[in-house]
Amino acid sequence: MYENVRKRINTQYGSINKLAKIIGVEACDLYAGFKGTKTLYPRYKRLIAEALNEDACDLFGEVQP
């Protein structure tokens, strides 16, 4: 669902699992969010964007609450 974001995570951190540990969320939630089987919460999007040194709106292409 968020293929470009996932590619950036893999480039910068090696895996979603490693990023999840760094930002303090469950890896299964991120994997499910990227797959589209679970909602990728706005808080998670903000944490991912901060870890990638990006603005969440720019990175995910939507306005964050």
XYZ file of C-alpha atoms in Angstrom:
65
model
C 0.000 0.000 0.000
C 2.793 2.438 0.895
C 5.442 0.913 -1.354
C 7.672 4.018 -1.632
C 7.724 4.483 2.129
C 8.531 0.815 2.628
C 11.442 1.066 0.172
C 12.830 4.069 2.066
C 12.547 2.211 5.364
C 14.388 -0.788 3.927
C 17.099 1.464 2.503
C 17.632 3.442 5.693
C 16.938 0.823 8.393
C 17.195 -2.532 6.635
C 13.738 -3.729 7.675
C 10.418 -2.675 9.101
C 11.198 -4.817 12.133
C 14.301 -2.780 12.956
C 12.450 0.506 12.481
C 9.630 -0.723 14.735
C 12.113 -1.381 17.533
C 13.638 2.071 17.105
C 10.326 3.949 17.171
C 8.817 1.749 19.884
C 5.864 0.125 18.149
C 4.946 -3.476 17.377
C 6.440 -4.692 14.099
C 3.294 -6.719 13.343
C 1.231 -3.501 13.412
C 3.557 -1.851 10.906
C 3.659 -4.901 8.632
C -0.144 -5.127 8.670
C -0.441 -1.388 8.045
C 1.860 -1.519 5.055
C 0.054 -4.579 3.720
C -3.301 -2.850 4.122
C -4.891 -5.396 6.441
C -4.809 -3.011 9.386
C -4.990 0.750 9.730
C -1.643 2.495 9.834
C -2.463 4.930 12.612
C -1.590 8.635 12.313
C 0.728 8.335 15.323
C 2.657 5.556 13.580
C 2.844 7.619 10.395
C 4.282 10.550 12.346
C 6.855 8.320 14.056
C 7.881 6.753 10.743
C 8.178 10.170 9.113
C 10.308 11.487 11.980
C 12.588 8.442 11.723
C 12.997 9.133 7.996
C 13.475 12.891 8.562
C 10.413 13.695 6.472
C 7.105 15.458 6.914
C 4.302 12.921 7.423
C 2.007 14.720 4.964
C 4.677 14.666 2.252
C 5.695 11.097 2.933
C 2.230 9.548 3.057
C 0.475 11.999 0.731
C -2.299 12.915 3.123
C -3.075 15.300 5.943
C -2.348 13.931 9.407
C -4.712 14.722 12.307
